[in-house]
Short mmCIF file of C-alpha atoms and ligand atoms in Angstrom, two decimals:
data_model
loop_
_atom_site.label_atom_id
_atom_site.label_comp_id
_atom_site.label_asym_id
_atom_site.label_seq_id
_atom_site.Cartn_x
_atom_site.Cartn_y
_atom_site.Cartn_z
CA UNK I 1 23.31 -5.99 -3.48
CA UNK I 2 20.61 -4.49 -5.36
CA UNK I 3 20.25 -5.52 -9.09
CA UNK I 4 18.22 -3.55 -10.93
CA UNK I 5 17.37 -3.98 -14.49
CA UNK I 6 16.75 -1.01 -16.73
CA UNK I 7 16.10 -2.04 -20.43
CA UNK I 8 12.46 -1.06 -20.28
CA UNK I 9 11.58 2.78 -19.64
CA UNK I 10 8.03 4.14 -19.41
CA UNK I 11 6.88 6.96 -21.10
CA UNK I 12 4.61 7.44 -18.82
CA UNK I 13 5.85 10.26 -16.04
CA UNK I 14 5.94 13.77 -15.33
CA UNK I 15 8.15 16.33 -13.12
CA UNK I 16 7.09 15.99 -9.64
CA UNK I 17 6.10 19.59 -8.05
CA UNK I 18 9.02 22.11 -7.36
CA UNK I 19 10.63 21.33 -4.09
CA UNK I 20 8.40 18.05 -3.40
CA UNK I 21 10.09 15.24 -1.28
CA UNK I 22 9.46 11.88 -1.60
CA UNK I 23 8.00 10.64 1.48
CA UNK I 24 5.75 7.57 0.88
CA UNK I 25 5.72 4.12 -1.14
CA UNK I 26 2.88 2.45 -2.48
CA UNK I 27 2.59 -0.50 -2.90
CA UNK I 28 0.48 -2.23 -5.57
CA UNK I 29 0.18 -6.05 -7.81
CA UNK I 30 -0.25 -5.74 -11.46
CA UNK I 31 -3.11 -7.77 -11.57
CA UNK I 32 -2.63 -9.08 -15.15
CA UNK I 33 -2.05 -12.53 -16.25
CA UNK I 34 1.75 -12.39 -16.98
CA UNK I 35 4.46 -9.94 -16.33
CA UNK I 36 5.18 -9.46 -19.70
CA UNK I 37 1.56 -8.42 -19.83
CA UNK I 38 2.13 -5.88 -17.04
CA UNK I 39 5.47 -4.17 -18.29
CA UNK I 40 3.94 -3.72 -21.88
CA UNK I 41 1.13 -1.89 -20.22
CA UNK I 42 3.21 0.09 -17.84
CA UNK I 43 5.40 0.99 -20.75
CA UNK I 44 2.63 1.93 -23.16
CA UNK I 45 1.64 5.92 -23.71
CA UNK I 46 -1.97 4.76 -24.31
CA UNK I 47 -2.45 2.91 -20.74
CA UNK I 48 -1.40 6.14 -19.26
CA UNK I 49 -0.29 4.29 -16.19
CA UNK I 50 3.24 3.48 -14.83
CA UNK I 51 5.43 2.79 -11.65
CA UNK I 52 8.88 3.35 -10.56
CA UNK I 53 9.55 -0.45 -9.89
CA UNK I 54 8.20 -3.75 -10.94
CA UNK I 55 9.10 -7.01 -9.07
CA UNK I 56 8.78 -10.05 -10.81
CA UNK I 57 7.79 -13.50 -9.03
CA UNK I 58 11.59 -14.71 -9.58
CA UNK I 59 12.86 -11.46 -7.58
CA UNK I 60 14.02 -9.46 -10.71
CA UNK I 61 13.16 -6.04 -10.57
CA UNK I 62 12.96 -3.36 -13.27
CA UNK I 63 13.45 0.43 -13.05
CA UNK I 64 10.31 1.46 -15.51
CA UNK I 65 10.24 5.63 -14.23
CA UNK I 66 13.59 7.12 -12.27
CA UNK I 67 12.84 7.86 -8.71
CA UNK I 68 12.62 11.81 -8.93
CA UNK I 69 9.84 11.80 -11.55
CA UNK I 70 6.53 11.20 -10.83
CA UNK I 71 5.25 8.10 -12.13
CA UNK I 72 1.51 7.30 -13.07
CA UNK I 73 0.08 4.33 -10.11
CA UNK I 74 -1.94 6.03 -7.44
CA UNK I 75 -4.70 7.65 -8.67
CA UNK I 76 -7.37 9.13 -7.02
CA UNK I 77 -5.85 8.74 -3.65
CA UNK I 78 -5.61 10.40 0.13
CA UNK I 79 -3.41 9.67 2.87
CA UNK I 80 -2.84 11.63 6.26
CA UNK I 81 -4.23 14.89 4.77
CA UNK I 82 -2.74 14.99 1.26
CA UNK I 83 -4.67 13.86 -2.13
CA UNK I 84 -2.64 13.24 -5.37
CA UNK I 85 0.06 10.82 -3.51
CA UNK I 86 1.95 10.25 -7.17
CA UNK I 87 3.22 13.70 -6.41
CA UNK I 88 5.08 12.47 -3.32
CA UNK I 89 5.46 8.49 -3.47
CA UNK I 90 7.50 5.58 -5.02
CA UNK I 91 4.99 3.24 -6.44
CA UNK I 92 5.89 -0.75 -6.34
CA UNK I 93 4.31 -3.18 -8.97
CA UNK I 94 4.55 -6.82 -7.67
CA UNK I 95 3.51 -9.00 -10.25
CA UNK I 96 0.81 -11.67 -9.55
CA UNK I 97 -2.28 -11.69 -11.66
CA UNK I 98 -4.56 -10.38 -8.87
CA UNK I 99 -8.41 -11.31 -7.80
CA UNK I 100 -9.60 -11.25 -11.22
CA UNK I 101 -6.96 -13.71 -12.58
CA UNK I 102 -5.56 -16.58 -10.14
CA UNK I 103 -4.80 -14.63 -6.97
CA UNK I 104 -1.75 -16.46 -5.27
CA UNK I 105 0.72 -15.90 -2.61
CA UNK I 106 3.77 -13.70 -3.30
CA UNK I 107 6.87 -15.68 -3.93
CA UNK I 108 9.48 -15.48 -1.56
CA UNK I 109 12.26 -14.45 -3.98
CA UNK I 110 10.36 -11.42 -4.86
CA UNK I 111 9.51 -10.40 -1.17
CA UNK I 112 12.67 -10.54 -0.19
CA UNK I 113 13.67 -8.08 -3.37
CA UNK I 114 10.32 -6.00 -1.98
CA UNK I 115 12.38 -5.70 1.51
CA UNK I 116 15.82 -5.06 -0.46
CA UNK I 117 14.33 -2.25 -2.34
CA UNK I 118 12.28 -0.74 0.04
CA UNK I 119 14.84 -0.90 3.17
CA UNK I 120 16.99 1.30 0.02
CA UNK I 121 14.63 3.47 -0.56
CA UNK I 122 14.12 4.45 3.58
CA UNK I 123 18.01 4.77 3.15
CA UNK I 124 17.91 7.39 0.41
CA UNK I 125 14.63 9.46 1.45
CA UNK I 126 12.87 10.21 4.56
CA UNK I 127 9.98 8.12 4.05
CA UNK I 128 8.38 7.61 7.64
CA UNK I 129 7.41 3.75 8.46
CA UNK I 130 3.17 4.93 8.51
CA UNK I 131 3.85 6.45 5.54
CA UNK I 132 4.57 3.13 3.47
CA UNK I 133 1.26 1.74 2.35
CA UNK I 134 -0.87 -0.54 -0.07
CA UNK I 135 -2.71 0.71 -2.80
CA UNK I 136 -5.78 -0.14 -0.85
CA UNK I 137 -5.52 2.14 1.97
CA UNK I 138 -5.05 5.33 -0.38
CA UNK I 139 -7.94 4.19 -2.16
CA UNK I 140 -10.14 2.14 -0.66
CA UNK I 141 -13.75 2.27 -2.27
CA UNK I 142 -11.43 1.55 -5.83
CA UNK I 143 -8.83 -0.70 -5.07
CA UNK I 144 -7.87 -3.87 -3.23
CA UNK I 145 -4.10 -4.40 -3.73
CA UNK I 146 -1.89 -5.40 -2.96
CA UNK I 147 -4.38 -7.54 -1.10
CA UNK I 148 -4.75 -9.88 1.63
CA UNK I 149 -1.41 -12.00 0.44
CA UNK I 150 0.98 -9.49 0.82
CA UNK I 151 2.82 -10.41 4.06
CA UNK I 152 3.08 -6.57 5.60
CA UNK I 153 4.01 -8.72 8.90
CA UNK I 154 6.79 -10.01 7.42
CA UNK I 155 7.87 -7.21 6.15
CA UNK I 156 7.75 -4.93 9.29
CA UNK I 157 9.65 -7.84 11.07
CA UNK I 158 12.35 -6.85 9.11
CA UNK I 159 12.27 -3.55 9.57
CA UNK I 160 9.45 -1.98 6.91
CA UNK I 161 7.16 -0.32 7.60
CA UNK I 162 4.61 -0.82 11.13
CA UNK I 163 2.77 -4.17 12.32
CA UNK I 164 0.83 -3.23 15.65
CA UNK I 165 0.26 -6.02 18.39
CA UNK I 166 -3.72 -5.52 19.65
CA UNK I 167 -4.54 -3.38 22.40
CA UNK I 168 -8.05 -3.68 24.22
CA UNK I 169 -10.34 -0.42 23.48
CA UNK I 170 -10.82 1.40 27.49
CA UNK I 171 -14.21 0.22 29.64
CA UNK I 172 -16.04 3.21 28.62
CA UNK I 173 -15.90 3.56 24.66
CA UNK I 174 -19.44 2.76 23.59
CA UNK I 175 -19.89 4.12 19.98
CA UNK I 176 -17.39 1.94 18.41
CA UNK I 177 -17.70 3.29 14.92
CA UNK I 178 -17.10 6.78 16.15
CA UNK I 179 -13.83 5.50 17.82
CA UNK I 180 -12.93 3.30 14.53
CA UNK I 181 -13.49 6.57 12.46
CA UNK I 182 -11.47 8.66 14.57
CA UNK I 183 -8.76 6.17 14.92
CA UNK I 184 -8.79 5.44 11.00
CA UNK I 185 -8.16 8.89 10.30
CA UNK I 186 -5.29 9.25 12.70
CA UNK I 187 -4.01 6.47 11.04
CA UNK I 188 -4.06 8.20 7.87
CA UNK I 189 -7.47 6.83 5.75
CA UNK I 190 -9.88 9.02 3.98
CA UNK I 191 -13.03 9.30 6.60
CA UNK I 192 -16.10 11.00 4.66
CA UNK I 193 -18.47 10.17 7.94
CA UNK I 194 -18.71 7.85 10.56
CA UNK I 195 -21.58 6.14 9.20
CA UNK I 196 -21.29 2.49 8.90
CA UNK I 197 -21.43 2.36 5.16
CA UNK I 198 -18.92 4.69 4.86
CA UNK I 199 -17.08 3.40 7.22
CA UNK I 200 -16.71 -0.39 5.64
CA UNK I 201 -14.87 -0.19 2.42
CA UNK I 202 -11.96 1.35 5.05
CA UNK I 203 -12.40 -1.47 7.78
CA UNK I 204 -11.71 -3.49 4.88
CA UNK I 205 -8.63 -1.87 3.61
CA UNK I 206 -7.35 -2.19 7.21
CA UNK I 207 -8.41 -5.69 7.92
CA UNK I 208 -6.98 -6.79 4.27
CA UNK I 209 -3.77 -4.80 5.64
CA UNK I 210 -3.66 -6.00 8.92
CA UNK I 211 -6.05 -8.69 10.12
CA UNK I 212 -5.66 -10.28 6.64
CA UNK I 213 -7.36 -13.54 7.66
CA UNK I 214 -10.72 -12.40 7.72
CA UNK I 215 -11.49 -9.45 5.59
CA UNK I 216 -15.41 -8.59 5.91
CA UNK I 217 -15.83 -5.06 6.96
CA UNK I 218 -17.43 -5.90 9.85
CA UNK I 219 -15.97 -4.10 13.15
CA UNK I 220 -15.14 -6.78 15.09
CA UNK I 221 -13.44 -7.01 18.90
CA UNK I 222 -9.95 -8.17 16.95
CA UNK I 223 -10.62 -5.71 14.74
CA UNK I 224 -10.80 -3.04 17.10
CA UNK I 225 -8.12 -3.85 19.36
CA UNK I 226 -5.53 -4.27 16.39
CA UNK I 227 -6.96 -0.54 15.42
CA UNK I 228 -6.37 0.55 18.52
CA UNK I 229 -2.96 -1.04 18.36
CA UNK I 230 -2.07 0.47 15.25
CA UNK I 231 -3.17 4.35 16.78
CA UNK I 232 -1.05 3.30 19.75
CA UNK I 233 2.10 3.07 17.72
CA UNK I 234 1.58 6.78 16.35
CA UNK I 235 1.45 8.97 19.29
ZN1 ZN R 301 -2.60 -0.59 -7.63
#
């Protein structure tokens, strides 16, 4: 079903820590102007950046890094308690050239190869459905993609990953950034206080994930009920 193409290899990898599991995918978008742009880059020692797959707009898909190394994509990251998610994650390159080039819609050819791959990888590892994420919600104050395109929905429809339905917040919750910062971090995002500034680069991540219409930081009633939502489906 899968094809895979595996002429290009990345130098860029390392051995994963002894006895790790890979439990999470990341999603990202190159964020260059072509994808031969992006796969010179992801293949070049200098960059010092790679990831296990890239999807191209026409659906193709190219192994760059083998599955049990640890490839180069995440960064500076945190999710649910754990820093340094390369150790532990699959990262995804979709190409499109990103906010600072032309941002556009992912094409439907290479979602669908998105769902192929990922719905393989769930198959072959236990990678929990909260535990497949955009680059944006590991790092939120640095990064914004896969961004506000990428139909999560979609994908969750068929089967990846979780889409929560909103749930209205109980009569007596007053401080609603204290509930939004407790919820967040249940979720799984980095909370360093539940100030508001601190607090917005998150409600963005979220909103761009999951109330991608309207993506302004701002704590919203539909932003707070799809929160709530989303902490409903964990417990
Ligand atoms: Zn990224």
């Amino acid at each position: 079903m899968l094809t895979m193409n595996h002429s290009l290899m990345s130098p860029n990898l390392n051995d994963r820590p002894k006895g790790q599991e890979i439990d999470m995918v990341v999603v990202h978008y190159t964020g260059m102007q072509s994808a031969k742009a992006a796969l010179k880059r992801l293949c070049d020692p200098a960059a010092q950046v790679s990831a296990h797959y890239l999807i191209e707009e026409n659906g193709n898909i190219y192994q760059l890094v083998p599955n049990e190394k640890r490839a180069w994509h995440a960064g500076v990251s945190y999710w649910m308690g754990q820093h340094n998610l390369n150790d532990c994650s699959i990262g995804i390159e979709l190409v499109n050239p990103g906010h600072d080039y032309g941002y556009r819609p992912f094409e439907k050819k290479q979602m669908q190869a998105a769902l192929e791959l990922m719905r393989c990888l769930i198959q072959s590892y236990p990678i929990p459905a909260r535990r497949i994420v955009g680059h944006s919600d590991i790092a939120p104050t640095r990064k914004i993609d896969p961004g506000e395109l990428f139909d999560w929905a979609w994908l969750a429809q068929h089967g990846v990953g979780l889409w929560p339905s909103p749930i209205p917040l109980k009569q007596e919750t007053k401080d609603f950034y204290n509930f939004a910062s407790h919820a967040l971090e249940k979720i799984g995002y980095q909370i360093i206080s539940s100030d508001k500034k601190d607090l917005i680069p998150v409600i963005q991540a979220f909103q761009r994930r999951f109330r991608p219409k309207k993506v302004d930081g701002n704590l919203d009633q539909e932003t707070i009920t799809i929160i709530n939502g989303m902490v409903s489906l964990l417990t």
